Amino acid sequence: MRAVRYTGAGAAAEVTELVEAAEPVPGADEVLIRVGAVGLNPVDVKIRAAGVDFGSIEYSPLPGWDVAGEVVAVGAAVDTPAPGDAVYGLARFPRAAHTLAELVAVPAADLATAPAAWSVAQRGGAPLAVLTAWHALEAAGLTGDASGRRVLVLGGAGGVGHLAVQVAKARGAYVVATASPAKHAVLAELGADETVDYRDQAALAALAPVDVVLSTVDEGVPPLGAVGEGTAVVTITGFPEGAEEALRAAGASTVERIMVRADGPALAEVAALADAGRLTVLVDTELPLAEVVAAQERLETGRVTGKVVVTLP
Ligand SMILES: NC(=O)c1ccc[n+]([C@@H]2O[C@H](COP(=O)([O-])OP(=O)(O)OC[C@H]3O[C@@H](n4cnc5c(N)ncnc54)[C@H](OP(=O)(O)O)[C@@H]3O)[C@@H](O)[C@H]2O)c1
């Protein structure tokens, strides 16, 4: 089968190749998937450039964590899914998963039935990003009915941000999102109640306190005007030294950095929202496996709206 392999640490064009690899054999708790689409995430390109583990995130020369496709075989201990089912998932994260290949073996617990309402590219593009949004909002206590609560998403147009906006909206929250002005209309379509240009310091300073700040960007301390007594602050990228003290001094009740994890049951809830028409995935760029270098380079611009996805026939 064809698979993507990194020959070492470096730029996408220098170290990415397509190779013939051995077909994986699913273990007892695993499912063999014929891959239809794989979302690329910043972690894929950062770990390729570094060529080593990132803390608990395992480096492998065979990359890829997101996956959507059709089940072709299941291990002896697997009841669901079954051969022929369309599934999607974040495989094994933070262990290496090798999804950028024609076939991949994935633990059944990491998978859910793919949303019927989504294209294969949307299914493949969603898992890591939507689970990050899901787990981050959960960490901030934004679960269940969040009517009347106010959420600020910093980086609302990115892979994680555009899904966080929608998940918070689906829970009933009032959502404020930052993005460059060209992306404000699309965020409004996704349900954002207010959009703010992240380069407009006056607009950022004028933000009123919210209940939850979710930061998906690496831009220093979040706007302190948005932080008041009891604001829960969550980051997926980390804050600079001193930021936590400043946020707590402004009233933040919690300041937390979270790390996404594989989570099939949460993806089943995501699929229910998708099929109810309440959650969509913006596909910024969709390229075939043979163009996986261009796909990585597009993601590395840092300017995407939604997801970059590699598709397989
Ligand atoms: N902790 C975890 O488990 C976890 C999980 C997933 C991702 N991450 C990390 O989270 C970060 C975001 O991931 P992602 O997949 O969402 O990235 P992404 O899709 O590449 O994000 C790109 C978006 O960020 C926007 N952006 C850049 N700087 C901004 C700023 N200062 N304010 C507002 N928007 C800004 C860009 O908009 P413009 O073009 O308008 O600038 C673009 O729409 C990455 O560093 C990634 O490694 C962590």
PDB file of C-alpha atoms and ligand atoms in Angstrom, residues 40-43 46 57 93 128-129 132 153-162 178-183 196 198-199 215-219 235-237 257-261 299-307, ligand 1:
ATOM      1  CA  LEU A  40      -3.516  17.765   8.625  1.00  0.00           C
ATOM      2  CA  ASN A  41      -2.909  19.527  11.917  1.00  0.00           C
ATOM      3  CA  PRO A  42      -0.174  21.902  13.066  1.00  0.00           C
ATOM      4  CA  VAL A  43       1.219  19.061  15.213  1.00  0.00           C
ATOM      5  CA  LYS A  46       5.687  20.786  13.718  1.00  0.00           C
ATOM      6  CA  ILE A  57       3.399  13.199  21.534  1.00  0.00           C
ATOM      7  CA  PHE A  93      -3.141  10.301  19.930  1.00  0.00           C
ATOM      8  CA  LEU A 128      -8.280  16.267  16.146  1.00  0.00           C
ATOM      9  CA  ALA A 129      -9.581  19.815  15.779  1.00  0.00           C
ATOM     10  CA  THR A 132      -9.594  19.818  20.921  1.00  0.00           C
ATOM     11  CA  VAL A 153     -12.631  32.206  21.047  1.00  0.00           C
ATOM     12  CA  LEU A 154      -9.230  33.643  20.156  1.00  0.00           C
ATOM     13  CA  GLY A 155      -8.387  32.423  16.648  1.00  0.00           C
ATOM     14  CA  GLY A 156     -11.963  31.746  15.567  1.00  0.00           C
ATOM     15  CA  ALA A 157     -11.232  30.948  11.909  1.00  0.00           C
ATOM     16  CA  GLY A 158      -8.577  28.233  12.336  1.00  0.00           C
ATOM     17  CA  GLY A 159      -9.021  24.484  12.357  1.00  0.00           C
ATOM     18  CA  VAL A 160      -9.828  24.359  16.067  1.00  0.00           C
ATOM     19  CA  GLY A 161     -11.356  27.829  16.377  1.00  0.00           C
ATOM     20  CA  HIS A 162     -14.107  27.494  13.756  1.00  0.00           C
ATOM     21  CA  THR A 178     -11.261  37.006  16.911  1.00  0.00           C
ATOM     22  CA  ALA A 179     -10.131  36.768  13.292  1.00  0.00           C
ATOM     23  CA  SER A 180      -8.797  38.993  10.537  1.00  0.00           C
ATOM     24  CA  PRO A 181     -11.591  41.102   8.965  1.00  0.00           C
ATOM     25  CA  ALA A 182     -11.718  39.037   5.747  1.00  0.00           C
ATOM     26  CA  LYS A 183     -12.928  36.093   7.850  1.00  0.00           C
ATOM     27  CA  VAL A 196     -13.230  41.244  16.476  1.00  0.00           C
ATOM     28  CA  TYR A 198      -7.199  40.638  16.460  1.00  0.00           C
ATOM     29  CA  ARG A 199      -4.973  43.459  15.218  1.00  0.00           C
ATOM     30  CA  SER A 215      -7.176  30.651  23.206  1.00  0.00           C
ATOM     31  CA  THR A 216      -6.090  28.753  20.092  1.00  0.00           C
ATOM     32  CA  VAL A 217      -3.344  31.256  19.198  1.00  0.00           C
ATOM     33  CA  ASP A 218       0.150  31.903  20.364  1.00  0.00           C
ATOM     34  CA  GLU A 219      -0.097  35.643  20.853  1.00  0.00           C
ATOM     35  CA  THR A 235      -5.334  27.569  26.150  1.00  0.00           C
ATOM     36  CA  ILE A 236      -4.320  24.897  23.667  1.00  0.00           C
ATOM     37  CA  THR A 237      -0.972  26.554  22.917  1.00  0.00           C
ATOM     38  CA  ARG A 257      -3.589  24.337  29.218  1.00  0.00           C
ATOM     39  CA  ILE A 258      -5.212  21.256  27.773  1.00  0.00           C
ATOM     40  CA  MET A 259      -4.057  18.527  25.417  1.00  0.00           C
ATOM     41  CA  VAL A 260      -6.451  16.710  23.103  1.00  0.00           C
ATOM     42  CA  ARG A 261      -6.839  12.933  23.396  1.00  0.00           C
ATOM     43  CA  LEU A 299      -1.174  24.553   6.530  1.00  0.00           C
ATOM     44  CA  GLU A 300       2.221  26.045   7.366  1.00  0.00           C
ATOM     45  CA  THR A 301       1.148  29.460   6.069  1.00  0.00           C
ATOM     46  CA  GLY A 302      -0.840  29.773   9.319  1.00  0.00           C
ATOM     47  CA  ARG A 303      -3.599  31.522   7.332  1.00  0.00           C
ATOM     48  CA  VAL A 304      -6.068  28.693   6.731  1.00  0.00           C
ATOM     49  CA  THR A 305      -9.801  29.033   7.268  1.00  0.00           C
ATOM     50  CA  GLY A 306     -10.920  25.674   8.609  1.00  0.00           C
ATOM     51  CA  LYS A 307      -9.045  22.528   7.656  1.00  0.00           C
TER      52      LYS A 307
HETATM   53  N1  LIG B   1      -3.204  21.397  22.931  1.00  0.00           N
HETATM   54  C1  LIG B   1      -3.765  20.689  21.970  1.00  0.00           C
HETATM   55  O1  LIG B   1      -4.248  19.566  22.222  1.00  0.00           O
HETATM   56  C2  LIG B   1      -3.839  21.249  20.573  1.00  0.00           C
HETATM   57  C3  LIG B   1      -4.716  20.673  19.651  1.00  0.00           C
HETATM   58  C4  LIG B   1      -4.842  21.245  18.391  1.00  0.00           C
HETATM   59  C5  LIG B   1      -4.056  22.348  18.045  1.00  0.00           C
HETATM   60  N2  LIG B   1      -3.177  22.835  18.949  1.00  0.00           N
HETATM   61  C6  LIG B   1      -2.362  24.022  18.622  1.00  0.00           C
HETATM   62  O2  LIG B   1      -3.261  25.101  18.509  1.00  0.00           O
HETATM   63  C7  LIG B   1      -2.857  26.006  17.512  1.00  0.00           C
HETATM   64  C8  LIG B   1      -4.012  26.245  16.562  1.00  0.00           C
HETATM   65  O3  LIG B   1      -4.315  25.053  15.864  1.00  0.00           O
HETATM   66  P1  LIG B   1      -5.252  25.108  14.574  1.00  0.00           P
HETATM   67  O4  LIG B   1      -5.317  23.736  14.008  1.00  0.00           O
HETATM   68  O5  LIG B   1      -6.497  25.819  14.875  1.00  0.00           O
HETATM   69  O6  LIG B   1      -4.332  26.041  13.643  1.00  0.00           O
HETATM   70  P2  LIG B   1      -4.626  26.685  12.213  1.00  0.00           P
HETATM   71  O7  LIG B   1      -5.850  26.099  11.623  1.00  0.00           O
HETATM   72  O8  LIG B   1      -3.369  26.602  11.428  1.00  0.00           O
HETATM   73  O9  LIG B   1      -4.907  28.236  12.584  1.00  0.00           O
HETATM   74  C9  LIG B   1      -4.865  29.146  11.550  1.00  0.00           C
HETATM   75  C10 LIG B   1      -5.771  30.308  11.877  1.00  0.00           C
HETATM   76  O10 LIG B   1      -5.230  31.073  12.941  1.00  0.00           O
HETATM   77  C11 LIG B   1      -5.626  32.428  12.717  1.00  0.00           C
HETATM   78  N3  LIG B   1      -4.768  33.302  13.514  1.00  0.00           N
HETATM   79  C12 LIG B   1      -3.420  33.374  13.505  1.00  0.00           C
HETATM   80  N4  LIG B   1      -3.000  34.274  14.437  1.00  0.00           N
HETATM   81  C13 LIG B   1      -4.129  34.768  15.023  1.00  0.00           C
HETATM   82  C14 LIG B   1      -4.376  35.722  16.052  1.00  0.00           C
HETATM   83  N5  LIG B   1      -3.387  36.335  16.665  1.00  0.00           N
HETATM   84  N6  LIG B   1      -5.649  35.946  16.418  1.00  0.00           N
HETATM   85  C15 LIG B   1      -6.690  35.330  15.820  1.00  0.00           C
HETATM   86  N7  LIG B   1      -6.509  34.417  14.819  1.00  0.00           N
HETATM   87  C16 LIG B   1      -5.245  34.148  14.433  1.00  0.00           C
HETATM   88  C17 LIG B   1      -5.473  32.587  11.238  1.00  0.00           C
HETATM   89  O11 LIG B   1      -6.312  33.651  10.816  1.00  0.00           O
HETATM   90  P3  LIG B   1      -5.746  34.850   9.901  1.00  0.00           P
HETATM   91  O12 LIG B   1      -5.391  34.253   8.581  1.00  0.00           O
HETATM   92  O13 LIG B   1      -6.932  35.754   9.870  1.00  0.00           O
HETATM   93  O14 LIG B   1      -4.564  35.403  10.640  1.00  0.00           O
HETATM   94  C18 LIG B   1      -5.969  31.252  10.705  1.00  0.00           C
HETATM   95  O15 LIG B   1      -7.372  31.297  10.415  1.00  0.00           O
HETATM   96  C19 LIG B   1      -1.594  25.401  16.892  1.00  0.00           C
HETATM   97  O16 LIG B   1      -0.468  25.973  17.521  1.00  0.00           O
HETATM   98  C20 LIG B   1      -1.680  23.927  17.258  1.00  0.00           C
HETATM   99  O17 LIG B   1      -0.429  23.286  17.320  1.00  0.00           O
HETATM  100  C21 LIG B   1      -3.052  22.331  20.208  1.00  0.00           C
END
